[in-house]
mmCIF file of C-alpha atoms in Angstrom:
data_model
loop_
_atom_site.group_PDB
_atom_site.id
_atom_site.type_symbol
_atom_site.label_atom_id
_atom_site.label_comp_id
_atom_site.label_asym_id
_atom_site.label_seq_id
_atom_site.Cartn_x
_atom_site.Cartn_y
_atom_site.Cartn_z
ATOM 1 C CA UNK V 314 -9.479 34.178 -3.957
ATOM 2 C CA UNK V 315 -12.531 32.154 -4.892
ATOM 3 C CA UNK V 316 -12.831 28.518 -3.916
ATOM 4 C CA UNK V 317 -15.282 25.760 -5.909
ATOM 5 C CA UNK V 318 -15.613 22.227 -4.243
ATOM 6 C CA UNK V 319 -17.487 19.369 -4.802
ATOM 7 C CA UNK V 320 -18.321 17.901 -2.069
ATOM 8 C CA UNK V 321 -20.032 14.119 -1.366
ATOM 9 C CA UNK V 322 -22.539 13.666 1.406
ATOM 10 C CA UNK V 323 -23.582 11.051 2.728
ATOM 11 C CA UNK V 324 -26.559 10.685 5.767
ATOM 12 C CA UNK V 325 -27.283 7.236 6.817
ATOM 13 C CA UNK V 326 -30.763 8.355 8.383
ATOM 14 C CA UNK V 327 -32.055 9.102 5.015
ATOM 15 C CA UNK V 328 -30.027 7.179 2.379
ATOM 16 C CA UNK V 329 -28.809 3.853 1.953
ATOM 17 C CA UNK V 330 -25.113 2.098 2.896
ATOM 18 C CA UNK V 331 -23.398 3.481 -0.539
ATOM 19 C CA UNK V 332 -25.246 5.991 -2.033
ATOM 20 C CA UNK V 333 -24.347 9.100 -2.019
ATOM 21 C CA UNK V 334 -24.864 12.684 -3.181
ATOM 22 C CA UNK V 335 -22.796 15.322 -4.581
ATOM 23 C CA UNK V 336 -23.293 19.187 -3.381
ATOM 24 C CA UNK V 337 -21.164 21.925 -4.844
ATOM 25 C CA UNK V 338 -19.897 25.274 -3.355
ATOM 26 C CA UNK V 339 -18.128 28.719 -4.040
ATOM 27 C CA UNK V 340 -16.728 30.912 -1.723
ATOM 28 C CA UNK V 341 -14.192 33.402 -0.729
ATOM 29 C CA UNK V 342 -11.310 32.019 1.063
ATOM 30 C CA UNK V 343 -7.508 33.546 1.808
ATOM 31 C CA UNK V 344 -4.899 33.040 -1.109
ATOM 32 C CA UNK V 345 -3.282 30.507 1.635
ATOM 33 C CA UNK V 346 -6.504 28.851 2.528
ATOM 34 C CA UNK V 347 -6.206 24.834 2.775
ATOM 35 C CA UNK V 348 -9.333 22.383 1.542
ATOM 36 C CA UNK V 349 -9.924 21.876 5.144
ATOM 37 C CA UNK V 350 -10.446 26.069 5.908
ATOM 38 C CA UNK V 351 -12.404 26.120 3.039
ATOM 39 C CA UNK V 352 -14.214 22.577 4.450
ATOM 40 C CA UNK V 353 -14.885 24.677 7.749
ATOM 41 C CA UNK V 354 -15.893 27.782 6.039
ATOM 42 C CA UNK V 355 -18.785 25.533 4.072
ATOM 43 C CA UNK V 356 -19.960 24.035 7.694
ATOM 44 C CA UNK V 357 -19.782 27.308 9.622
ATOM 45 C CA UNK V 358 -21.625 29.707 6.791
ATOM 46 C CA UNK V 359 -23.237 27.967 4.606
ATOM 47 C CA UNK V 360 -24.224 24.113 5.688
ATOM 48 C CA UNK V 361 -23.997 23.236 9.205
ATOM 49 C CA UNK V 362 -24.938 19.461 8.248
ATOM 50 C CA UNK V 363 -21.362 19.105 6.881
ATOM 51 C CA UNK V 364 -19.522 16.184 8.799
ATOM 52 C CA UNK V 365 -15.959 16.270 8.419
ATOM 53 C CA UNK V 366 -13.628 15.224 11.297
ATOM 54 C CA UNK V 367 -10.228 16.958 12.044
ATOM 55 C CA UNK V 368 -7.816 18.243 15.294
ATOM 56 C CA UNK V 369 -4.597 19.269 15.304
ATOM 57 C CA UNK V 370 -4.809 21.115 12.127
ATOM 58 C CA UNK V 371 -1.013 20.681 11.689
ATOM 59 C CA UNK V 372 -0.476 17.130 9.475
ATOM 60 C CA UNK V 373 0.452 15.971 12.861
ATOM 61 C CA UNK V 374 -2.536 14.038 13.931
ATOM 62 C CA UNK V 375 -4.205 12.347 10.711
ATOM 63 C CA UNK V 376 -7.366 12.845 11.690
ATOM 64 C CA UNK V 377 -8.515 15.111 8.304
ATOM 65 C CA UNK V 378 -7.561 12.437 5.824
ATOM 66 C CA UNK V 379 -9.869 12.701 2.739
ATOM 67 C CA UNK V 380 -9.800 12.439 -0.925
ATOM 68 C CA UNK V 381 -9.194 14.922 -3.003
ATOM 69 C CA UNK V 382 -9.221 14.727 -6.995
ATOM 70 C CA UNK V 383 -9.093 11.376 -6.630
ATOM 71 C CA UNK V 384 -6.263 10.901 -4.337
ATOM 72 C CA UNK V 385 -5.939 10.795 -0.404
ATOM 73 C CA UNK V 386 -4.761 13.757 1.341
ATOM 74 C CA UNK V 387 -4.289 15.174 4.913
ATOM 75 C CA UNK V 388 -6.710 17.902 3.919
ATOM 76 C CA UNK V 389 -5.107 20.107 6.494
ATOM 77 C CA UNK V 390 -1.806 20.721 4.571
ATOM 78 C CA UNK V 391 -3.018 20.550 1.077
ATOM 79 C CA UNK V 392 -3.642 24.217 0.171
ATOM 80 C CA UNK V 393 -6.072 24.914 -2.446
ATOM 81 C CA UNK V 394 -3.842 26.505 -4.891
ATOM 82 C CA UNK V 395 -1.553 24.151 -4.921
ATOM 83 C CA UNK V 396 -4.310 21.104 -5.748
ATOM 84 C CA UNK V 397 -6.068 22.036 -8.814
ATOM 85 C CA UNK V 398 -5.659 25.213 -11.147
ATOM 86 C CA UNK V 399 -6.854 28.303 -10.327
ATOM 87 C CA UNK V 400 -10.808 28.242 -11.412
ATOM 88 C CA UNK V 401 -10.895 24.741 -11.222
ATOM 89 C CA UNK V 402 -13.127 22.474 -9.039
ATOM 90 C CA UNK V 403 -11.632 20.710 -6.087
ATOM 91 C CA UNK V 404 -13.260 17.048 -5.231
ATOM 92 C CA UNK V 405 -13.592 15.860 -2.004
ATOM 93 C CA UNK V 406 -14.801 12.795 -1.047
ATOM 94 C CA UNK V 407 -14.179 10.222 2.394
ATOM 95 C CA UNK V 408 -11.308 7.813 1.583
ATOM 96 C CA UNK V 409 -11.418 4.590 0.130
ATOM 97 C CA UNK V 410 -11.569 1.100 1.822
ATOM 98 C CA UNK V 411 -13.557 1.893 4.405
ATOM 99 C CA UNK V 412 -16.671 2.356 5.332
ATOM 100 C CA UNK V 413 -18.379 6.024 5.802
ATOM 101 C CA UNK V 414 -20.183 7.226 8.708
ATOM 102 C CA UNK V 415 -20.984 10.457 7.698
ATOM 103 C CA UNK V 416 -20.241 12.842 4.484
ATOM 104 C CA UNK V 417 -16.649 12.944 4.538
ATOM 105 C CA UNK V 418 -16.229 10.770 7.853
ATOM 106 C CA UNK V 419 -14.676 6.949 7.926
ATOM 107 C CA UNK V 420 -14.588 4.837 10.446
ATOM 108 C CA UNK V 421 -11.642 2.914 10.688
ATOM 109 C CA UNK V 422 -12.097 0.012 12.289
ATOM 110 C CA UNK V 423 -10.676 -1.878 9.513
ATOM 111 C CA UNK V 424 -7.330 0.193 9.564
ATOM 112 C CA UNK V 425 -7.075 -0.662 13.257
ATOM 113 C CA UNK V 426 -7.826 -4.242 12.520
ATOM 114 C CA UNK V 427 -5.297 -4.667 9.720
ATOM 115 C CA UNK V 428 -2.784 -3.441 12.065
ATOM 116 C CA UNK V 429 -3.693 -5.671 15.234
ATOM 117 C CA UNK V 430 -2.923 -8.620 12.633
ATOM 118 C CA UNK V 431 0.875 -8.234 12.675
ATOM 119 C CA UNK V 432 1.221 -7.941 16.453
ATOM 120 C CA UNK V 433 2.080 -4.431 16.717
ATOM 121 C CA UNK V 434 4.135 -4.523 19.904
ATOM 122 C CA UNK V 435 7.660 -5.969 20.812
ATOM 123 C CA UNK V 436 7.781 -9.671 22.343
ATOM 124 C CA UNK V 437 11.344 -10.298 23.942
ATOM 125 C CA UNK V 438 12.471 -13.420 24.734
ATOM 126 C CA UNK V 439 13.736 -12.349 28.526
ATOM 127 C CA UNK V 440 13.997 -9.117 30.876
ATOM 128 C CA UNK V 441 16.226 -6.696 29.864
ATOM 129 C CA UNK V 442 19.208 -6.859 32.536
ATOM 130 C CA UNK V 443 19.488 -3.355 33.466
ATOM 131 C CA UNK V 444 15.846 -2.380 34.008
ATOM 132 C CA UNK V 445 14.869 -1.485 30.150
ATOM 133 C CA UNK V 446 15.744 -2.683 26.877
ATOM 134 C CA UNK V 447 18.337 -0.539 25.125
ATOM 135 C CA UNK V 448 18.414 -0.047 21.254
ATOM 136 C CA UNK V 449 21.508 1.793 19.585
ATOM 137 C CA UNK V 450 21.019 5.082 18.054
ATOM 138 C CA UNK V 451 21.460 3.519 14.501
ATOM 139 C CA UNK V 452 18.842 1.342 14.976
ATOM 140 C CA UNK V 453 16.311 3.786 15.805
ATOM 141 C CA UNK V 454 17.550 5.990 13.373
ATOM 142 C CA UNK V 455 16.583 2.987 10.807
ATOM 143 C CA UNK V 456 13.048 2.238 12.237
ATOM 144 C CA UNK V 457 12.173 6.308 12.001
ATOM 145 C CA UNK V 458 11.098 5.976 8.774
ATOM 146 C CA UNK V 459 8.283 3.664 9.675
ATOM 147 C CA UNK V 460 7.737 5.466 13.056
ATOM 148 C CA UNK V 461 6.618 8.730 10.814
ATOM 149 C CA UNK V 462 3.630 7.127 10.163
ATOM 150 C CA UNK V 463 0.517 9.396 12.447
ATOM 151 C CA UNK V 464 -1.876 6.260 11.088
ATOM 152 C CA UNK V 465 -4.121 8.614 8.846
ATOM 153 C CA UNK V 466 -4.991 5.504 6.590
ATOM 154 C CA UNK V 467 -4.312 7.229 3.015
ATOM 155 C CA UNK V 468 -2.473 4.570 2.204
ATOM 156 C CA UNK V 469 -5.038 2.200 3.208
ATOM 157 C CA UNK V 470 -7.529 4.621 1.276
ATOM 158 C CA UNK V 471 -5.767 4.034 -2.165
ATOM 159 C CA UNK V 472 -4.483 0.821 -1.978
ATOM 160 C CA UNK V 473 -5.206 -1.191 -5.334
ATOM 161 C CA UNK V 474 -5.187 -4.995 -3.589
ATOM 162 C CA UNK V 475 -7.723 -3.776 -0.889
ATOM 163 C CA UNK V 476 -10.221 -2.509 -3.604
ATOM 164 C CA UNK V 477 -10.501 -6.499 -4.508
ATOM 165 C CA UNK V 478 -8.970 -8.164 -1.836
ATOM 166 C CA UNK V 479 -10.107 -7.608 1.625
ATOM 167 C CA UNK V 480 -8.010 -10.660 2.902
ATOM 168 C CA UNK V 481 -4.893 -8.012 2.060
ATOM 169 C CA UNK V 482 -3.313 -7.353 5.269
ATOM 170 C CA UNK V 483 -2.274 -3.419 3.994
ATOM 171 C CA UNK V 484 0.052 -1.411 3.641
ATOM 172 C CA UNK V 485 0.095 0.393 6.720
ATOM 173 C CA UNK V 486 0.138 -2.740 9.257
ATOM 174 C CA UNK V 487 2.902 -4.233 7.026
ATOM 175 C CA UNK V 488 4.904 -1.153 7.451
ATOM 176 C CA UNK V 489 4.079 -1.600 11.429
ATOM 177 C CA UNK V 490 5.273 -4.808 11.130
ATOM 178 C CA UNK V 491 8.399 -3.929 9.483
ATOM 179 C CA UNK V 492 9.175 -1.686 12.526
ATOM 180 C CA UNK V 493 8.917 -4.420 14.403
ATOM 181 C CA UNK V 494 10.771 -7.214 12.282
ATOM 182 C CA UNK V 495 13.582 -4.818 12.619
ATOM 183 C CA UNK V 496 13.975 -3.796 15.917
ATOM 184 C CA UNK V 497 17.017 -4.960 17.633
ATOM 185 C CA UNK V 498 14.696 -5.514 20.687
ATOM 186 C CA UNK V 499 12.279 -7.886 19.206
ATOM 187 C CA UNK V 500 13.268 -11.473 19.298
ATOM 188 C CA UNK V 501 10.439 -12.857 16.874
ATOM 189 C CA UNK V 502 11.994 -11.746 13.706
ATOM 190 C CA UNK V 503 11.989 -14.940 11.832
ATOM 191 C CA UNK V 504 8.650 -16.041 13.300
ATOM 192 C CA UNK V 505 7.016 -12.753 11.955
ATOM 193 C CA UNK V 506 8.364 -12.994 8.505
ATOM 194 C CA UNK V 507 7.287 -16.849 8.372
ATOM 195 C CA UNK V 508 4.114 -15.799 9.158
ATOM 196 C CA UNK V 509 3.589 -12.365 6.574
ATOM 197 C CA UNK V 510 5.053 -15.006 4.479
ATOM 198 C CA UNK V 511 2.478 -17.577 4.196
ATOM 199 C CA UNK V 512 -0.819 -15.877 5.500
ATOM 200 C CA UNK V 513 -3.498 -14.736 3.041
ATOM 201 C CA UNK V 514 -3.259 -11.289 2.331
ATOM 202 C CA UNK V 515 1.043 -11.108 3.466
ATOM 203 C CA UNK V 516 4.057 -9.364 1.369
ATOM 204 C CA UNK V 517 3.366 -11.283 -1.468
ATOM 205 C CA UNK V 518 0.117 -9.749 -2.157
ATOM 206 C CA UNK V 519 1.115 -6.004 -2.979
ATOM 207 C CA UNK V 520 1.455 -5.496 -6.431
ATOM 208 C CA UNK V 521 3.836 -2.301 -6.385
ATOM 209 C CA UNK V 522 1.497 -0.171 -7.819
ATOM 210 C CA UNK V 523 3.471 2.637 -5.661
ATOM 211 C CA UNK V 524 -0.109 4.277 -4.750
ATOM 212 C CA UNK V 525 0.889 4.193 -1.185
ATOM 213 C CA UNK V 526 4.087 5.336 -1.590
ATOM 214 C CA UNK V 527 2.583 8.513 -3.747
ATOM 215 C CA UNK V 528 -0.382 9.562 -0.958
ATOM 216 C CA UNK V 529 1.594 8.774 2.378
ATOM 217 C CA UNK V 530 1.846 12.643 3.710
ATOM 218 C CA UNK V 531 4.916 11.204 6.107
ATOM 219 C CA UNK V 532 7.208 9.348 3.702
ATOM 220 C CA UNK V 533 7.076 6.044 5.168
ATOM 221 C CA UNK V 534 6.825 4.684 1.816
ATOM 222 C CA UNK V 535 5.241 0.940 3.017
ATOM 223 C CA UNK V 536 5.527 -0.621 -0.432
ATOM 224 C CA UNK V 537 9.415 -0.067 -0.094
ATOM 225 C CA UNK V 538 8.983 -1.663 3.613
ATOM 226 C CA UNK V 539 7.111 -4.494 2.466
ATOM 227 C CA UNK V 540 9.629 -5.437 -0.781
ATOM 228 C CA UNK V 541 12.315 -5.285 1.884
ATOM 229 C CA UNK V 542 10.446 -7.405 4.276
ATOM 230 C CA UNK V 543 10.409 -9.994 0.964
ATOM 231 C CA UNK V 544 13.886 -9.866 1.068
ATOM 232 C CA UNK V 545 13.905 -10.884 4.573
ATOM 233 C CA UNK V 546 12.123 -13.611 4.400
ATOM 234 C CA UNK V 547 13.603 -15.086 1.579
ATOM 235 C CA UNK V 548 16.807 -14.777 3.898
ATOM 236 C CA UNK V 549 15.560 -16.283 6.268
ATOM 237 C CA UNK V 550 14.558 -19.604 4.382
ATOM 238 C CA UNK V 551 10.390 -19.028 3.117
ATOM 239 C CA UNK V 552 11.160 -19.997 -0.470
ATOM 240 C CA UNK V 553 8.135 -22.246 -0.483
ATOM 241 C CA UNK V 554 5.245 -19.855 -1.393
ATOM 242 C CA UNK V 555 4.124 -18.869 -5.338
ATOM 243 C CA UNK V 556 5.771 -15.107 -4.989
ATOM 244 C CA UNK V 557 8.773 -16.270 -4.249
ATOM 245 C CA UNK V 558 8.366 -18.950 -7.141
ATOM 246 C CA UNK V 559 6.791 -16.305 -9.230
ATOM 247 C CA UNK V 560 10.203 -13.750 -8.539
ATOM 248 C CA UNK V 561 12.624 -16.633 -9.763
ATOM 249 C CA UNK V 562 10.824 -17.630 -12.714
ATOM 250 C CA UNK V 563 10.427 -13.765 -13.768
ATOM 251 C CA UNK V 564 14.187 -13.479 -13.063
ATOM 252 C CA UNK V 565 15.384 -16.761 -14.978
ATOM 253 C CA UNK V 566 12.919 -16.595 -18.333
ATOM 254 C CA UNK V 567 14.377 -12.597 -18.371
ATOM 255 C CA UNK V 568 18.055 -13.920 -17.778
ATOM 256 C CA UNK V 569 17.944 -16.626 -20.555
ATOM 257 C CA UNK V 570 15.631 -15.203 -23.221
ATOM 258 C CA UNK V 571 16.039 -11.226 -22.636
ATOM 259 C CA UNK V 572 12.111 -10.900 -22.049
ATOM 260 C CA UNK V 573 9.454 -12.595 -19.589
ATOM 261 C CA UNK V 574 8.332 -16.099 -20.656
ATOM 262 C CA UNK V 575 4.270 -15.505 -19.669
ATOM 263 C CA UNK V 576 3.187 -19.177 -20.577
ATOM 264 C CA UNK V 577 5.907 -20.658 -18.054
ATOM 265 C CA UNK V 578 5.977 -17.961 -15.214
ATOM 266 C CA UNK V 579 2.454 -18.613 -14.309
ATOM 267 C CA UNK V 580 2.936 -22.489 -14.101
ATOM 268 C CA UNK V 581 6.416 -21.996 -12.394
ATOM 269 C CA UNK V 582 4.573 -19.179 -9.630
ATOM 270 C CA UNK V 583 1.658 -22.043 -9.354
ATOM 271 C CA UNK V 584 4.291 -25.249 -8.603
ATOM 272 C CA UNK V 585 4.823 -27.796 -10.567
ATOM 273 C CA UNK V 586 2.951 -29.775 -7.447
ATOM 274 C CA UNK V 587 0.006 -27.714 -7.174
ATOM 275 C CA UNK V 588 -2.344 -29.537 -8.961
ATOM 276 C CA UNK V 589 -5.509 -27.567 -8.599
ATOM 277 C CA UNK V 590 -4.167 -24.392 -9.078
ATOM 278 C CA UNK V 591 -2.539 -26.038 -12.249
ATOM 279 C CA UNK V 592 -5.931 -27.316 -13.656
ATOM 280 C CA UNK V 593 -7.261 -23.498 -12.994
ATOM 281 C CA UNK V 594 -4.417 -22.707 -15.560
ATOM 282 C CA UNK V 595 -5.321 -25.221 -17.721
ATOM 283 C CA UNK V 596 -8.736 -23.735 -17.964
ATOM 284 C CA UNK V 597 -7.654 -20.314 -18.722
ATOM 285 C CA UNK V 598 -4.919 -21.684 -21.434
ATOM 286 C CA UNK V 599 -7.797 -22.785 -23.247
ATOM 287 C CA UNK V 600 -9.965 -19.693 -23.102
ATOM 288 C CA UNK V 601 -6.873 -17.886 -23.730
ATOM 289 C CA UNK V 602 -6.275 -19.538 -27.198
ATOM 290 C CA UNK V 603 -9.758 -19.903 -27.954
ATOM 291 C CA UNK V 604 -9.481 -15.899 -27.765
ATOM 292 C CA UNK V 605 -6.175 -15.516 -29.527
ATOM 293 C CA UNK V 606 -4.499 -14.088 -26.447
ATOM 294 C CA UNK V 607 -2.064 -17.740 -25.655
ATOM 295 C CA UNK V 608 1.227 -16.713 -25.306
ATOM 296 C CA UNK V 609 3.947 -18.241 -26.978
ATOM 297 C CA UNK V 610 4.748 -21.974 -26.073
ATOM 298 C CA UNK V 611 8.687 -21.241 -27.131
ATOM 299 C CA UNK V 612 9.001 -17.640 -26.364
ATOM 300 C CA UNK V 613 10.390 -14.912 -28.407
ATOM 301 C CA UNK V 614 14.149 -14.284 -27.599
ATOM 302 C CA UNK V 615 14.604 -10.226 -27.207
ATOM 303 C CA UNK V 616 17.063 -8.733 -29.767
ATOM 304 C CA UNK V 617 20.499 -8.248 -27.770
ATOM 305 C CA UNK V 618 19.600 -10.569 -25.028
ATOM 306 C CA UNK V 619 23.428 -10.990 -24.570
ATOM 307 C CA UNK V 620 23.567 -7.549 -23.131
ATOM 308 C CA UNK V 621 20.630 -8.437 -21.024
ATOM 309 C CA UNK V 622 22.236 -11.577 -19.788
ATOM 310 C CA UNK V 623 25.347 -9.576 -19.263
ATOM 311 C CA UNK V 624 23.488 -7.599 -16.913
ATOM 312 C CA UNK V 625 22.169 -10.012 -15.029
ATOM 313 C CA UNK V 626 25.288 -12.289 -14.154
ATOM 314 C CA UNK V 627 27.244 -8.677 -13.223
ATOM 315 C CA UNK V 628 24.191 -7.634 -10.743
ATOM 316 C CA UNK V 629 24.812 -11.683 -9.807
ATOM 317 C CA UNK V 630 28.584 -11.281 -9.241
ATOM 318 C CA UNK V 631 28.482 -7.873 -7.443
ATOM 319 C CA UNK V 632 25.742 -9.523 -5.103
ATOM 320 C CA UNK V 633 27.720 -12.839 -4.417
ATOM 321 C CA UNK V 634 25.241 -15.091 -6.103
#
């Protein structure tokens, strides 16, 4: 079958940090080819300059992780038919959030220091008495699903918050941390959930846009790991940051009026106490009117909002609220 990619390049001897050009092949490749044979074929035949990186050539690795149409893949198991239709070009391009080296190469320096942030090793309390530290075969079983993860960084790649926020600690170190926060053999649970709590850039910062549960090639799924790790630490008393305020309001303006109150949910996430933050809001309430886009001061009740309140106090009761 015939293969068309578009491939961008990037040499930092001759152009400058973030340009880029884009160079576009065809070629014969085997009905079962992947982007990454056809990636090869391109540096072996026709362009030797290519820079690509890969190894194992089995997803095992996550050494080959690229973009392709836009989103990141471990070009190694993404076959070519099955990631565009047939005729079609196939973009590739280096992943997101991090800086390029070469063509399709990234380093990822800032993956690695995203994950050193969350202490990415056990810290016991004592010695274990019998020579090692023994975990139960249900807990391990639970902390596989984070232990999946080969640290390819296509999560980090396509994460939303990181395109604007480079205080964001990731999704990939707070699925590490996860791991950690629930490992029976850990004894700084509560101190690592105060502190993903209240840093800049912890749990609260993901906005579930579900992009890195969409490209992970391993299912580790770290925006379910980090909601759960909100649920933790609202267990475990850190109730005194905006997303947990920000949560409650959302829950209590839907409960009462059967849709979200906007006007009070972002003074409520703010605090009442937080005067600079409130004077920030002020400022915006003003443009906002001035532009027509204020919300309602008394908010619109939703039509049925019985049923919706219904729903809420049986979610309450079956919970234990």
């Amino acid at each position: 079958m015939q293969a068309k990619l578009k491939v961008s390049r990037y040499d930092p001897e001759t152009m400058g940090q973030g340009q880029q050009r884009w160079d576009e092949f065809e070629l014969d490749v085997h009905p079962n080819a992947t982007v990454l044979d056809a990636l090869i074929q391109i540096r072996e035949e026709v362009d030797g300059t290519l820079a690509l990186r890969c190894a194992c050539r089995a997803s095992i690795c996550g050494s080959c992780g690229m973009r392709v149409n836009g989103d990141a893949k471990l070009v190694c198991k993404s076959r070519i038919a099955d990631v565009g239709e047939e005729g079609a070009t196939i973009v590739v391009e280096p992943m997101g959030n991090q800086a390029v080296i070469k063509d399709l190469v990234v380093t990822l320096d800032t993956f690695f220091d995203k994950v050193r942030q969350v202490d990415p090793y056990l810290q016991p309390d004592s010695e274990p008495e019998q020579g090692e530290y023994v975990a139960s075969d249900e807990s391990m079983v639970n902390l596989l699903t984070a232990m999946n993860c080969i640290m390819c960084g296509a999560c980090v790649s396509d994460c939303t918050v990181l395109e604007v926020d480079e205080a964001f600690i990731g999704p990939a170190a707070l699925a590490k941390a996860w791991r950690f926060v629930e490992d029976p053999r850990d004894d700084q649970r509560d101190a690592r959930l105060e502190e993903l709590n209240d840093v800049e850039g912890g749990i609260w910062d993901c906005t579930r846009c579900f992009k890195c549960v969409e490209v992970c090639p391993k299912d580790v799924a770290p925006m379910d790991r980090i909601m759960e790790m909100r649920d933790m630490a609202i267990e475990a008393g850190n109730t005194n940051t905006s997303g947990y305020r920000h949560t409650e309001s959302f829950n209590k303006s839907v409960k009462k009026h059967g849709r979200l109150d906007e006007a009070r949910l972002a003074v409520e996430s703010a605090g009442y106490t937080n005067v600079p933050r409130l004077i920030d809001l002020a400022e915006i309430g003003v443009k906002s009117v001035l532009k027509g886009k204020m919300p309602p001061i008394v908010p619109h009740k939703a039509d049925e909002k019985e049923k919706i309140t219904r729903i809420f106090e049986k979610v309450e009761s079956e919970r234990g609220s």
